[in-house]
XYZ file of C-alpha atoms in Angstrom:
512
model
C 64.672 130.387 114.283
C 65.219 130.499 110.222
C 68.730 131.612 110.807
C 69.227 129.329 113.657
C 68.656 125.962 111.787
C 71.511 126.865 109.195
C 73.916 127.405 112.043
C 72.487 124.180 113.527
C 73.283 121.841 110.853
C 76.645 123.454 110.199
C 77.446 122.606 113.579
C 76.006 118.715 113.398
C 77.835 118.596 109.984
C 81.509 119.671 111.561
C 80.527 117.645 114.801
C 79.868 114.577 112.661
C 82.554 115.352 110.269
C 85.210 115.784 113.477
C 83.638 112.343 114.682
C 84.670 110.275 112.430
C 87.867 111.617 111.635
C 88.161 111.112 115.677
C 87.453 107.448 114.371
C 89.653 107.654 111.845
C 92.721 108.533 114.338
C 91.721 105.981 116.576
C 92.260 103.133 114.098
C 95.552 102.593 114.878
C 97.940 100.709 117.253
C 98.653 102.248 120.391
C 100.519 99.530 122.221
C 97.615 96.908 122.573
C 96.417 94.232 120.489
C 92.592 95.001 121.420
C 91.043 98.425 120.098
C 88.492 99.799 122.640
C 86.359 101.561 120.430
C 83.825 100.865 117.540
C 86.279 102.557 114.591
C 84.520 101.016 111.884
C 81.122 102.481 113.028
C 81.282 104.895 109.612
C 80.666 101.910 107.251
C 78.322 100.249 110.577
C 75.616 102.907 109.484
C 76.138 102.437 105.570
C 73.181 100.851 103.973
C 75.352 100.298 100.767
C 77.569 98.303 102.949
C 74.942 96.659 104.677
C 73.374 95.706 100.953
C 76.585 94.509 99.799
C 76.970 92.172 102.997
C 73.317 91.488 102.340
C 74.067 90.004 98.677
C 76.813 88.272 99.597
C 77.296 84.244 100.266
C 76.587 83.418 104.045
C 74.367 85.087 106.689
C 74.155 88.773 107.204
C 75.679 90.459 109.667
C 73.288 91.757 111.742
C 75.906 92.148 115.107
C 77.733 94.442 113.086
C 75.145 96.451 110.468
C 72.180 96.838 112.181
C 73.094 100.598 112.504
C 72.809 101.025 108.479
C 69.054 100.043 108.835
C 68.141 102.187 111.461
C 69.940 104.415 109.149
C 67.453 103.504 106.583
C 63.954 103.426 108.875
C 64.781 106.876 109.958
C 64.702 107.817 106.180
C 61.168 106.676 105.530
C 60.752 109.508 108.369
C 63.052 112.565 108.504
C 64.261 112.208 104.342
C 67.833 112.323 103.075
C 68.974 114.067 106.359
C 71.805 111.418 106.292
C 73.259 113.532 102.914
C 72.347 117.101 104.478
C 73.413 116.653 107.835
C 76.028 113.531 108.263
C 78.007 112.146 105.234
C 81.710 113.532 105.764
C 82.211 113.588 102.341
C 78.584 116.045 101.593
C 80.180 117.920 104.147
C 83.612 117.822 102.705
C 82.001 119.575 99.798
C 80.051 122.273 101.042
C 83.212 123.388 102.382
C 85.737 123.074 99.611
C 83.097 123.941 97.184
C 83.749 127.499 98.156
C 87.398 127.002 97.732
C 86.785 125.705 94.217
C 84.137 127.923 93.173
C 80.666 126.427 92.520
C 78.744 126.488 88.434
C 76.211 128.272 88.365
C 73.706 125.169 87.477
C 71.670 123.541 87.293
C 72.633 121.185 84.981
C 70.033 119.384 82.712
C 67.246 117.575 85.129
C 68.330 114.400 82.734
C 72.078 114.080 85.398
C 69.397 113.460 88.309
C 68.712 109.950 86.677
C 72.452 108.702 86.665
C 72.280 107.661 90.248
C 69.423 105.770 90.292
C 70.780 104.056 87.109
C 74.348 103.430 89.070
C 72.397 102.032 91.904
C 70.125 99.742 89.564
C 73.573 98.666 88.165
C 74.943 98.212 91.473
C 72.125 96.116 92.734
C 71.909 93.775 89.871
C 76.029 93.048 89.759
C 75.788 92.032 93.423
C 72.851 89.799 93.268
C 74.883 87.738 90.510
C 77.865 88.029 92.392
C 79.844 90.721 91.118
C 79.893 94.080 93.969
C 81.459 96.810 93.171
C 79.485 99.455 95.804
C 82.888 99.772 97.093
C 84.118 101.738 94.287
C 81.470 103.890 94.513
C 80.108 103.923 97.915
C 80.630 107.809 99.284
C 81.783 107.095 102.346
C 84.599 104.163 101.502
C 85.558 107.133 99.063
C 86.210 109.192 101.937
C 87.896 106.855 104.316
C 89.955 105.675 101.214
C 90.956 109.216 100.864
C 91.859 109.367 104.430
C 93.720 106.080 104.600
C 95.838 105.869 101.396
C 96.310 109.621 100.913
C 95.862 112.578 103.231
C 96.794 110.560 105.824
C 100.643 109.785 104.778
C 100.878 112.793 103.656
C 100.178 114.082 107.108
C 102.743 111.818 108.918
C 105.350 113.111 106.277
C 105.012 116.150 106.666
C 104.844 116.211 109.964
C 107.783 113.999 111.242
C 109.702 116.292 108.537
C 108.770 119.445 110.418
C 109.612 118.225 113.545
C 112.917 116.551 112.702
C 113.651 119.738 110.989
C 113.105 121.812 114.245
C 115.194 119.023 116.196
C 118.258 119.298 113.519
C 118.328 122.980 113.084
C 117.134 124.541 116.614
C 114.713 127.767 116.296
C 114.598 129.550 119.620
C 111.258 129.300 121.211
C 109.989 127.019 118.449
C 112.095 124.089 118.751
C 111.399 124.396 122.874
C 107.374 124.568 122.081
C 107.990 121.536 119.327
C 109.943 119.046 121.876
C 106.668 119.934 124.003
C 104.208 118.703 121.686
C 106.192 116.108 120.169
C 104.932 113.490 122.866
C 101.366 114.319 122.145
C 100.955 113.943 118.665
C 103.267 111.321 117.912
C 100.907 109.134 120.893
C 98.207 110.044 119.527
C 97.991 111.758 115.497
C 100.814 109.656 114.003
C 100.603 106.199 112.633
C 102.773 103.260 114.876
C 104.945 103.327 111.645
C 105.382 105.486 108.586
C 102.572 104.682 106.100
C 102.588 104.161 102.185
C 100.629 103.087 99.911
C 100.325 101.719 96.375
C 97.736 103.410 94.691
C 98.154 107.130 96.724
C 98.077 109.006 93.463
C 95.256 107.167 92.003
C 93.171 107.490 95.447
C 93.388 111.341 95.137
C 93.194 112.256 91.761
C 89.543 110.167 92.002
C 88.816 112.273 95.392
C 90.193 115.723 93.491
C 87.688 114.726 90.872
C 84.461 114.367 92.549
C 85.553 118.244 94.140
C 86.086 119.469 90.808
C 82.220 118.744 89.885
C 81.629 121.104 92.147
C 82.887 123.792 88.958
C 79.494 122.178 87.429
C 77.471 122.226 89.596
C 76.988 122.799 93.640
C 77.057 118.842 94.798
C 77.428 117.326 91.565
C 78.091 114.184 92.851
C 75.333 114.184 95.302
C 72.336 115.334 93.345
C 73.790 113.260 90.037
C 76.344 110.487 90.935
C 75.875 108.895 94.234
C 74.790 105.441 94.635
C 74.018 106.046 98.522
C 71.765 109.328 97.850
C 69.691 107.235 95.096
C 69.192 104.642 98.032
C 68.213 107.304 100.547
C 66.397 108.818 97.982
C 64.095 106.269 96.977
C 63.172 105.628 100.876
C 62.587 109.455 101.193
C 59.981 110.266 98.226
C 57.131 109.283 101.049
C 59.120 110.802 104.529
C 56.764 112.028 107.119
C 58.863 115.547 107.888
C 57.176 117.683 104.976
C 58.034 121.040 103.494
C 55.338 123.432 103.271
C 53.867 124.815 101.207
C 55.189 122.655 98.364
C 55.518 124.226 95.315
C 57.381 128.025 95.278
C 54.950 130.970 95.554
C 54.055 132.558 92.961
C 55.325 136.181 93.435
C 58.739 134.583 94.639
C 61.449 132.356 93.456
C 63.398 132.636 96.269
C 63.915 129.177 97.241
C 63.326 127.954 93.353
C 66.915 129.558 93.043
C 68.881 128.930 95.919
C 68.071 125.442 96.351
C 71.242 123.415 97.320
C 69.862 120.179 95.723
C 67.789 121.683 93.724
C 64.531 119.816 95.004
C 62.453 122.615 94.630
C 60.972 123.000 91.389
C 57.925 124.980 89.285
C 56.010 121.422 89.510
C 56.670 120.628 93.393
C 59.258 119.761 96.110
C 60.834 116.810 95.169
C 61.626 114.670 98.318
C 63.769 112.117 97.535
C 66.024 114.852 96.169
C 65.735 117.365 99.066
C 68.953 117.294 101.551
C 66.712 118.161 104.208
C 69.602 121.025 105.192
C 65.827 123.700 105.941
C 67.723 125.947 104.242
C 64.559 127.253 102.380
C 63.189 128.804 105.725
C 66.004 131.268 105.756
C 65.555 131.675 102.341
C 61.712 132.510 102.115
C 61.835 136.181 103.037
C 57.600 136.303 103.508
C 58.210 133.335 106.267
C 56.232 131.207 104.888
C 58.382 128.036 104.365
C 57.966 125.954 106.964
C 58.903 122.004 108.171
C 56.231 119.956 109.450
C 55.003 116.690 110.192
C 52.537 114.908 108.641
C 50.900 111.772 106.778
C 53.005 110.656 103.715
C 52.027 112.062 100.318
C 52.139 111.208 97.101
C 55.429 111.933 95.994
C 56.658 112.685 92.448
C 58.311 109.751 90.831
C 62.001 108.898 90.047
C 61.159 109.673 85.914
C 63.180 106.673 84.788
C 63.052 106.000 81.021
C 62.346 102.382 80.782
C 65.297 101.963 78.372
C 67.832 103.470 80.803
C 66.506 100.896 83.810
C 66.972 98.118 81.356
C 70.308 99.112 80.283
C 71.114 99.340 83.608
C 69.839 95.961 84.899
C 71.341 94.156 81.605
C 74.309 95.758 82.147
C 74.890 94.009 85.548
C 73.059 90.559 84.780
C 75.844 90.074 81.955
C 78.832 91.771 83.599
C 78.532 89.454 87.016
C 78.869 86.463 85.173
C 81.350 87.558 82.641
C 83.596 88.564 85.716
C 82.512 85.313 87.627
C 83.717 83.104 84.769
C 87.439 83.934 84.256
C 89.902 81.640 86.347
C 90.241 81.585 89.935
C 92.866 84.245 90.963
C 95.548 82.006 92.259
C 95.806 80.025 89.392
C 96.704 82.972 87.426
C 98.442 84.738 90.393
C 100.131 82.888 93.006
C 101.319 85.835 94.758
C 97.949 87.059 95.329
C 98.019 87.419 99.445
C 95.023 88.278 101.377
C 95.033 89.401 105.348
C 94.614 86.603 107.560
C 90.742 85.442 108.394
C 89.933 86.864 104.757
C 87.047 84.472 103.545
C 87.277 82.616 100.189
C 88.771 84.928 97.628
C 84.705 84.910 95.810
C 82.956 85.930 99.025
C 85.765 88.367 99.591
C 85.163 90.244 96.926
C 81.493 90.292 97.108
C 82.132 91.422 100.955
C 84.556 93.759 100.687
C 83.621 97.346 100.201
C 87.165 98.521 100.133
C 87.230 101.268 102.796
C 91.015 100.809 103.724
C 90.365 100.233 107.016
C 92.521 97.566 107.364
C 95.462 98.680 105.660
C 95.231 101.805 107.722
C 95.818 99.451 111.340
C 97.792 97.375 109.949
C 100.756 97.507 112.210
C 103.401 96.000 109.450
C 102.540 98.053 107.024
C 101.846 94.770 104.801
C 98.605 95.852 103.243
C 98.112 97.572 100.186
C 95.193 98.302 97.451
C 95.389 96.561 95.101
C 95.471 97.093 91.067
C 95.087 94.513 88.740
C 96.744 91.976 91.563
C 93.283 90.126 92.121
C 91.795 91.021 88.388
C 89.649 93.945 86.885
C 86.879 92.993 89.852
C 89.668 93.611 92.628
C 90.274 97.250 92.780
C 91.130 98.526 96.057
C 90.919 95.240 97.976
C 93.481 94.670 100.563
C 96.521 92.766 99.517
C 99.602 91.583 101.429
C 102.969 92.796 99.671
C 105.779 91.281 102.088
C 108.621 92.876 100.172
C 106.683 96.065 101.351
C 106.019 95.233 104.804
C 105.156 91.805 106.757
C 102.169 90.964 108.778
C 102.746 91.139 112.152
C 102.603 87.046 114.245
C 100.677 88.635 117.340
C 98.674 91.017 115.567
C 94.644 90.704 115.322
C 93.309 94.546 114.220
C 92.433 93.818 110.476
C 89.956 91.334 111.487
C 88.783 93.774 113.957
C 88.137 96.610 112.271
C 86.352 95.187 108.879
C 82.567 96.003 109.143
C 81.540 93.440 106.752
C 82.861 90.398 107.826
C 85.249 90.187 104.585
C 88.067 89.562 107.228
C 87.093 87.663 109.945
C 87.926 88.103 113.248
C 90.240 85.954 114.984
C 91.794 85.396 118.291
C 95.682 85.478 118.849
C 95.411 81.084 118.813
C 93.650 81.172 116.072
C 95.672 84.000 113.713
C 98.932 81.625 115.031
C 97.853 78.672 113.315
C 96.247 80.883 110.233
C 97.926 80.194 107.028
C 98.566 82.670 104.511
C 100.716 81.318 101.950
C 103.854 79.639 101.915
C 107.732 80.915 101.604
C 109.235 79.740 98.940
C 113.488 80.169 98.110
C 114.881 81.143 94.557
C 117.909 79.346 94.840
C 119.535 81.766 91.830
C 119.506 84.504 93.663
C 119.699 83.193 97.947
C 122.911 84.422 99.058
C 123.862 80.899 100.580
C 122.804 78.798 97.648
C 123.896 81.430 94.796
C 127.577 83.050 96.704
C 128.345 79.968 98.787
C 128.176 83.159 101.420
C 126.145 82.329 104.887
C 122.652 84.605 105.668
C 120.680 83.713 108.994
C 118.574 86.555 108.285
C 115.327 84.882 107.172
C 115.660 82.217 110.270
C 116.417 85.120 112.567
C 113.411 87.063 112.235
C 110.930 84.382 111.322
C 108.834 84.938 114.202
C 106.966 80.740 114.658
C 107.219 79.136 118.201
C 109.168 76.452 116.170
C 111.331 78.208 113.311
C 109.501 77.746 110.073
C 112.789 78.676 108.264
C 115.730 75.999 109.110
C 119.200 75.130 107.994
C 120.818 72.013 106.369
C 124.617 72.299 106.392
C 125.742 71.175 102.963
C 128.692 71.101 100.241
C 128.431 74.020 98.270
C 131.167 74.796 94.965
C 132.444 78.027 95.071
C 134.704 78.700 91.870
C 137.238 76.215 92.734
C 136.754 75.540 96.613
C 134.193 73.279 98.566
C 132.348 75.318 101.919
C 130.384 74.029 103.751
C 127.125 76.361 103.977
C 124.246 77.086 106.166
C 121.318 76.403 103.306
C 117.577 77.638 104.294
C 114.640 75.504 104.296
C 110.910 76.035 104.825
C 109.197 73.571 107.036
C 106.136 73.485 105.021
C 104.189 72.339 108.311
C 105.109 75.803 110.564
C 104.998 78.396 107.838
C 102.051 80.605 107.916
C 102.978 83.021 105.249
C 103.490 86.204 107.149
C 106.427 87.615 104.949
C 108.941 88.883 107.225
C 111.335 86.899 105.731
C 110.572 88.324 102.410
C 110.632 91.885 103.837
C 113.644 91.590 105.920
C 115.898 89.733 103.125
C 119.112 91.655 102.470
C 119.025 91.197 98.932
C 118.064 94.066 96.308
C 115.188 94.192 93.962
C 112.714 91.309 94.252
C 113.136 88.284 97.256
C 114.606 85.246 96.871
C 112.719 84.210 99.137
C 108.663 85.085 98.289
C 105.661 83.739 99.968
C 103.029 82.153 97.470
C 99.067 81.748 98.196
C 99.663 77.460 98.135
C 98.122 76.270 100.724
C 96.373 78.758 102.706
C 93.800 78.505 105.216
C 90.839 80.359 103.406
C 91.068 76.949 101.076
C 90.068 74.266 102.968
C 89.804 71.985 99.774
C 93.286 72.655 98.476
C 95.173 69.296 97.845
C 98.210 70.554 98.761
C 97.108 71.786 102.336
C-alpha cells in the first residue's frame, strides 16, 4: 500500500493535468456560438480568483466560484492536497524538474516566508483596489502559458508539418497524414491561426519559474506561490494527520527526501506538507502513517513582524498610488476592451488575466496587453483591430471569463454593445488622400444598417476634379468592432482606427 499511494497520485496528477488541458482544447469555436461545457472551471476552483472577485466592486459571484470554496473547506480537512495532487502547473514541475535537474536544497528556511509575504501584499493591494493575483496566481500562469505560447506554437508547427506532407508527398506518410488531418484540425487546432503580443514575454516568465527548480525541488511552490500560502494557512489545523510527527530518531529517512520539505527535526509542518504520502514509501521501518484525527496545534507561519508590515504598507500605499493617475482613456484613446467588459476600474480589479478570452476569441482581436492600460494592466485583454476584429455574432469571451470581468451577453445585447468608435484619417484614406475609390471598409462592416456610408463629393486631383465615393461613420450604428480597421488595404497603421469615445461600459460619457 506504501508503493501504491505514489502511483496513485501520479495517476490523479496526469488525470487532472490531462483534464484541464481537455478544457483547454475545448475553449474554442467549433461552429456554434454556445460552448457546451464549463471551460473556465480551472479558475472556478481558484480561491485566489474567488478572493480577487471577492475584493472587487459589486456582488460576488457565487454562480460561478462557489467551487474555489469548496476548494478551500476541503483544506481545513485533507491539507494542501490541492498543490500535491491537482495544480497543473505543481504537476508541470515534478515532471520537467527531472528534465532540468533538481538543487540539491534546501534552501535557507527564511524563502518559506516570501509567500506568505506575497499573499499579505496581495491581499492588502486588492482591498484598496489595486489586484494584481493575476500576475501571480499559479494557475492563470499556466493557462497564460497555454494560451499565448505553447499553444501557437502548436498550431504552427503543426499546419507546417502537414502542409509540408501535402506539398512534397512521402509514401505512406502523406496517405496516414490526409487521414488524420480531419481529426485534429476539428478538434486540436484553433478556428484560426493564433498570435499573440506578449508570446516571448509569457514564456520566458513560465521558463523561469522551471528553472528554480536548479535551486531547489518546487521552488516556487514551497517559496513563491501566493495560492500555496492561502492553502497553507487553512491547512496548519487539517484533520488528515501524519504520524508520528517528528522523524525517528535512528532515521532521517523522510527528514531528507521530503518533497516540500515539511518534515523537520522540530515537527511536521502542515501548512507546508503537499500531502503527496510520499513519506510512507519512504519510512523503511513502516511506521509513517496517515490518519485522521482532531486538529492540533500546529506550528506557526514564523513571520517577522517587520516583514508583515512591509508587506501590508507596501500594498496600502501602492493601491492608491496606482488608483490616482488618470483614467486610461484620457491618456489612451485606443485602449479597447472586449465587449460586456465592466468599467475599466472594476475590470482591473476583476480580471485575473488567465487568457481565456483571447484564446476563444474567434477574430483573433484580443491581445495582452503591455503598458496599453498602464503599469496596473499587464496581461489584460485588449482589442487590437489592425490585428484582428471582433467578430458581430460572436458571444464566447463573455462566456468563458470566470470572474465576471466580461460579462456575459446575449447575441441582442452584444449587437447593440458599443466598443468604441471608427474614426477616418483623411491624410492617409485612399478616397480622401488619392482621389482613388475604396468600398472596402463599407463592404465588410458587418451592422444591419451600414455604420460606414458614402457621400459622393468633388475631390482635386493634381489638376482634375472626380467625383469620389468619401466614407463616413454613422456615429449612431458603429459599435467599434474593427473590421474595418483590420480589413483596410492600406500599409502600416489604419486610416481608419476605432477609438474608446463613447462606449457602452461608460454610461456617463457626454459624448454617448
Amino acid at each position: 500500500m506504501k508503493v501504491s499511494w505514489r502511483y496513485l497520485r501520479i495517476a490523479v496528477q496526469l488525470l487532472c493535468l490531462g483534464g484541464f488541458v481537455l478544457l483547454f482544447v475545448l475553449t474554442e469555436y467549433r461552429g456554434k456560438d454556445q460552448l457546451a461545457y464549463p471551460v473556465s472551471l480551472l479558475f472556478r476552483i481558484d480561491p485566489l480568483a474567488a478572493l480577487a472577485d471577492a475584493l472587487a466592486p459589486g456582488s460576488f459571484g457565487w454562480s460561478l466560484l462557489w467551487p474555489a470554496l469548496l476548494v478551500v473547506l476541503l483544506t481545513f480537512v485533507l491539507g494542501r492536497f490541492f498543490c500535491g495532487w491537482i495544480c497543473p502547473l505543481g504537476t508541470t514541475l515534478d515532471g520537467l524538474g527531472r528534465v532540468v535537474g533538481r538543487g540539491r536544497g534546501p534552501v535557507s528556511a527564511g524563502w518559506r516566508r516570501c509567500k506568505y509575504y506575497l499573499l499579505i501584499f496581495l491581499v492588502a493591494a486588492g482591498f484598496f483596489g489595486l489586484q494584481l493575483f493575476g500576475l501571480f496566481d499559479p494557475l492563470a500562469i499556466f493557462l497564460r502559458t497555454l494560451t499565448l505560447s505553447l499553444y501557437p506554437a502548436w498550431n504552427l508547427i503543426a499546419n507546417g508539418v502537414f502542409d509540408r506532407l501535402y506539398q512534397n508527398p512521402v509514401p505512406f506518410v502523406s496517405p496516414l497524414a490526409d487521414r488524420i488531418y480531419p481529426f485534429v484540425d476539428t478538434y486540436l487546432l484553433s478556428f484560426h491561426p493564433p498570435a499573440f503580443t506578449l508570446a516571448v514575454l509569457t514564456l520566458l516568465v513560465f521558463f523561469a519559474i522551471i528553472a528554480l527548480e536548479k535551486i531547489e525541488r518546487r521552488f516556487w511552490c514551497k517559496n513563491l506561490c501566493p495560492l500555496g500560502a492561502l492553502f497553507g494557512l487553512c491547512a496548519r489545523h487539517a484533520l488528515l494527520r501524519r504520524e508520528p510527527v517528528a522523524p525517528c530518531a535512528d532515521c532521517s529517512a523522510c527528514l531528507q527526501q521530503c518533497r516540500s520539505g515539511a518534515v523537520t527535526d522540530a515537527g511536521h509542518r502542515g501548512g507546508e506538507c503537499l500531502v503527496c504520502l510520499d513519506c510512507e514509501g519512504f519510512c523503511p521501518q513502516g511506521r509513517v502513517r496517515w490518519a485522521w484525527g482532531r486538529p492540533r496545534a500546529g506550528r506557526g507561519v514564523n513571520l517577522s513582524r517587520r516583514g508583515l508590515l512591509t508587506s501590508l504598507a507596501a500594498g496600502m500605499v501602492l493601491a492608491p498610488v496606482a488608483g490616482v493617475t488618470p483614467a486610461v482613456w484620457q491618456r489612451h484613446s485606443y485602449l479597447l476592451r472586449p465587449p460586456g467588459a465592466v468599467a475599466e476600474k472594476e475590470f482591473q480589479q476583476r480580471c485575473i488575466r488567465c487568457g481565456e478570452c483571447m484564446k476563444v476569441c474567434i477574430g483573433g482581436a484580443l491581445h495582452p496587453a503591455l503598458l496599453d492600460a498602464g503599469p496596473t494592466g499587464l496581461w489584460t485583454p485588449v482589442l487590437v483591430p489592425r490585428i484582428g476584429y471582433c467578430e458581430y455574432n460572436c458571444t464566447l469571451c463573455g462566456q468563458v471569463c470566470p470572474t465576471g470581468a466580461i460579462r456575459p451577453l446575449s447575441l441582442e445585447e452584444k449587437h447593440k454593445t458599443v466598443i468604441g468608435i471608427a474614426v477616418f484619417d483623411k491624410n492617409r484614406c485612399i478616397p480622401f488622400a488619392r482621389g482613388e475609390e475604396c468600398l472596402v471598409c463599407e463592404e465588410h462592416c458587418p451592422t444591419g444598417e451600414k455604420a460606414i456610408v458614402f457621400d459622393v463629393r468633388p475631390v482635386q486631383v493634381g489638376d482634375e476634379e472626380r467625383l469620389v465615393k468619401l466614407p463616413r461613420v454613422v456615429r449612431r450604428l458603429c459599435i467599434g468592432c474593427g473590421i474595418c480597421e483590420t480589413r483596410c488595404p492600406v500599409e502600416g497603421i489604419s486610416p481608419v482606427r476605432v477609438t474608446n469615445e463613447g462606449e457602452s461600459r461608460r454610461p456617463f460619457d457626454p459624448w454617448a
